[in-house]
Every structure is written in structure tokens, then in C-alpha cells.
Short mmCIF file of C-alpha atoms (C1' of nucleotides) in Angstrom, two decimals:
data_model
loop_
_atom_site.label_atom_id
_atom_site.label_comp_id
_atom_site.label_asym_id
_atom_site.label_seq_id
_atom_site.Cartn_x
_atom_site.Cartn_y
_atom_site.Cartn_z
CA MET A 1 57.13 -33.22 51.68
CA THR A 2 60.86 -33.50 52.26
CA THR A 3 62.52 -33.94 55.62
CA PHE A 4 63.65 -30.32 55.53
CA ASP A 5 60.09 -29.10 54.99
CA LYS A 6 58.98 -31.03 58.05
CA VAL A 7 61.74 -29.41 60.05
CA TYR A 8 60.54 -25.96 59.02
CA GLU A 9 56.94 -26.82 59.85
CA ALA A 10 57.91 -28.09 63.28
CA VAL A 11 60.03 -25.03 64.05
CA LYS A 12 57.16 -22.74 63.10
CA GLN A 13 55.04 -24.46 65.77
CA ILE A 14 57.24 -23.18 68.58
CA PRO A 15 55.20 -20.53 70.42
CA GLU A 16 56.69 -17.10 71.06
CA GLY A 17 58.56 -16.90 74.34
CA SER A 18 59.41 -20.60 74.22
CA VAL A 19 62.30 -22.67 72.88
CA ALA A 20 62.72 -26.23 71.64
CA THR A 21 65.79 -28.45 71.30
CA TYR A 22 67.03 -29.93 68.03
CA GLY A 23 66.07 -33.27 69.48
CA GLN A 24 62.48 -32.19 70.03
CA ILE A 25 62.22 -30.97 66.45
CA ALA A 26 63.65 -34.24 65.22
CA GLU A 27 61.22 -36.14 67.39
CA ALA A 28 58.30 -34.08 66.06
CA ILE A 29 59.12 -35.11 62.50
CA GLY A 30 59.29 -38.77 63.40
CA ASN A 31 62.98 -39.53 63.98
CA LYS A 32 64.91 -38.14 66.90
CA ARG A 33 68.21 -39.07 65.29
CA LEU A 34 67.58 -36.38 62.71
CA SER A 35 68.75 -33.74 65.16
CA ARG A 36 71.82 -33.22 63.03
CA VAL A 37 69.72 -32.78 59.92
CA VAL A 38 67.55 -30.31 61.79
CA GLY A 39 70.57 -28.15 62.35
CA TYR A 40 71.54 -28.37 58.71
CA ALA A 41 68.00 -27.53 57.62
CA LEU A 42 68.11 -24.32 59.63
CA HIS A 43 71.62 -23.69 58.34
CA VAL A 44 70.24 -23.39 54.82
CA ASN A 45 67.16 -21.59 56.19
CA PRO A 46 65.25 -20.77 52.97
CA GLN A 47 62.93 -18.27 54.65
CA PRO A 48 64.64 -16.12 57.27
CA GLY A 49 62.03 -14.10 59.13
CA VAL A 50 59.41 -16.79 58.57
CA ILE A 51 61.16 -19.60 60.36
CA PRO A 52 61.97 -18.69 63.99
CA CYS A 53 65.25 -20.57 64.05
CA HIS A 54 66.40 -18.53 67.06
CA ARG A 55 63.95 -20.52 69.19
CA VAL A 56 65.92 -23.70 68.58
CA VAL A 57 68.73 -24.52 71.00
CA LYS A 58 70.88 -27.51 71.93
CA ARG A 59 69.61 -30.03 74.45
CA ASP A 60 71.27 -28.29 77.39
CA GLY A 61 69.80 -24.92 76.39
CA GLU A 62 72.95 -23.50 74.88
CA VAL A 63 72.43 -21.42 71.72
CA SER A 64 74.27 -22.36 68.52
CA ALA A 65 77.76 -20.95 68.13
CA ALA A 66 77.37 -20.76 64.35
CA PHE A 67 74.11 -18.84 64.35
CA ALA A 68 73.53 -17.39 60.85
CA PHE A 69 72.16 -13.98 61.87
CA GLY A 70 75.28 -12.70 63.58
CA GLY A 71 76.34 -15.26 66.16
CA ALA A 72 75.04 -16.91 69.32
CA ASN A 73 74.88 -13.57 71.12
CA ARG A 74 72.51 -12.23 68.46
CA GLN A 75 70.25 -15.24 68.94
CA ALA A 76 70.27 -14.70 72.69
CA GLU A 77 69.12 -11.11 72.26
CA LEU A 78 66.26 -12.08 69.99
CA LEU A 79 65.07 -14.54 72.62
CA LYS A 80 65.37 -12.05 75.46
CA ALA A 81 63.28 -9.65 73.38
CA GLU A 82 60.52 -12.28 73.41
CA GLY A 83 60.66 -12.65 77.16
CA VAL A 84 62.86 -15.73 77.39
CA SER A 85 65.12 -15.75 80.45
CA PHE A 86 68.72 -16.94 80.49
CA VAL A 87 70.80 -18.63 83.16
CA ASP A 88 73.82 -16.95 81.55
CA GLU A 89 74.63 -15.21 78.24
CA LEU A 90 74.49 -18.38 76.17
CA HIS A 91 72.15 -20.67 78.11
CA VAL A 92 68.36 -20.46 77.97
CA ASP A 93 66.43 -21.21 81.15
CA MET A 94 65.11 -24.52 79.83
CA ALA A 95 63.13 -25.37 82.97
CA ALA A 96 60.98 -22.30 82.34
CA HIS A 97 60.85 -21.94 78.55
CA ARG A 98 61.38 -25.31 76.91
CA VAL A 99 58.23 -26.50 75.10
CA ARG A 100 56.63 -29.47 76.91
CA ALA A 101 55.50 -31.30 73.78
CA LEU A 102 55.94 -30.22 70.19
CA PRO A 103 53.02 -31.19 67.90
CA MET A 104 53.81 -33.98 65.47
CA VAL A 105 54.35 -32.77 61.89
CA LEU A 106 52.49 -34.66 59.20
"C1'" DA Y 1 77.25 -41.21 41.12
"C1'" DA Y 2 80.22 -41.46 45.36
"C1'" DC Y 3 82.27 -39.21 49.20
"C1'" DC Y 4 82.67 -35.58 52.72
"C1'" DT Y 5 80.78 -32.46 55.79
"C1'" DG Y 6 77.54 -29.98 58.80
"C1'" DA Y 7 73.24 -25.21 63.77
"C1'" DC Y 8 73.06 -32.54 67.06
"C1'" DT Y 9 72.26 -36.42 70.33
"C1'" DC Y 10 72.90 -40.68 72.57
"C1'" DG Y 11 75.30 -44.83 74.08
"C1'" DC Y 12 79.49 -47.24 75.36
"C1'" DC Y 13 84.23 -47.20 77.37
"C1'" DA C 1 82.80 -37.88 84.20
"C1'" DG C 2 84.90 -36.89 79.73
"C1'" DG C 3 85.88 -38.61 75.10
"C1'" DC C 4 84.76 -41.15 70.85
"C1'" DG C 5 81.90 -43.35 67.31
"C1'" DA C 6 77.48 -44.11 65.13
"C1'" DG C 7 73.02 -42.66 62.90
"C1'" DC C 8 70.34 -39.57 60.21
"C1'" DC C 9 69.48 -36.17 55.29
"C1'" DA C 10 70.77 -32.93 51.69
"C1'" DG C 11 73.91 -30.35 48.92
"C1'" DG C 12 78.43 -29.27 47.04
"C1'" DT C 13 82.83 -31.04 44.98
#
DNA sequence: AACCTGACTCGCC
DNA sequence: AGGCGAGCCAGGT
């Protein structure tokens, strides 16, 4: 089990209609300083379509500018399609959709 | 094998 | 309050 695998497992735990921050993912795999690695793990996303990387946003709810599927705007649309509300085009309504506690990945 | 970089976050100035 | 440096992991050069 590599660190990347843990990241993927954690991301897959995010329920539909909710979002998690890179920090939460990092925390779920045992080290909140891995937030940077989390981003890189999704960057090399080995299984697009399986890993809901669009449900991962920055700590302030802003979507990633370098989103691999076509840009931040594309990510925002995917989320809206799941029922996630936005405070503006690039910021998710964290107060309403951020996961309270992400299950720890073994 | 070492060094640099990258979808981040937090603490100190 | 805004800017800068540090910490973490993996892959390419």
C-alpha cells in the first residue's frame, strides 16, 4: 500500500454531493502535511472515472486551476451536476457540502 | 542516485 | 493582512 493508493482510497470515500479538501484527504491517510502529495496523486490519476477527483477542492473551497479534465470550470460543472452549490463560479459552498469527517484509510 | 518540481497547507514575519 | 519558507511523496531528467 503506497501513499498514492491511500489517497485514492480516501478520495473514493467522499459521498456524492459532497466535497473534501486536500488537507482532509491527507489527514485521512495519516499525515495532513501530505496535502501536496494528494494533489500530485490526483494529477497522475491512474483511474479517471473511478476516482472522483472533482470532489476534492482547496481548503477555502476553490476548485483547482489545473484540473485535468478540462479546467476548473469543468470541475465546477461536474459538482453542480451532483447537487453541490457554489458561492461563485469557482468556490464550492463549503459550509453546506464539505464532509464533516473523512474515514481513516488503512 | 541526486535534484527539481508539482491539483497544498500552515506558521512566522 | 499579505508574503515567504518549510514539510511531505513520487516520478522524470
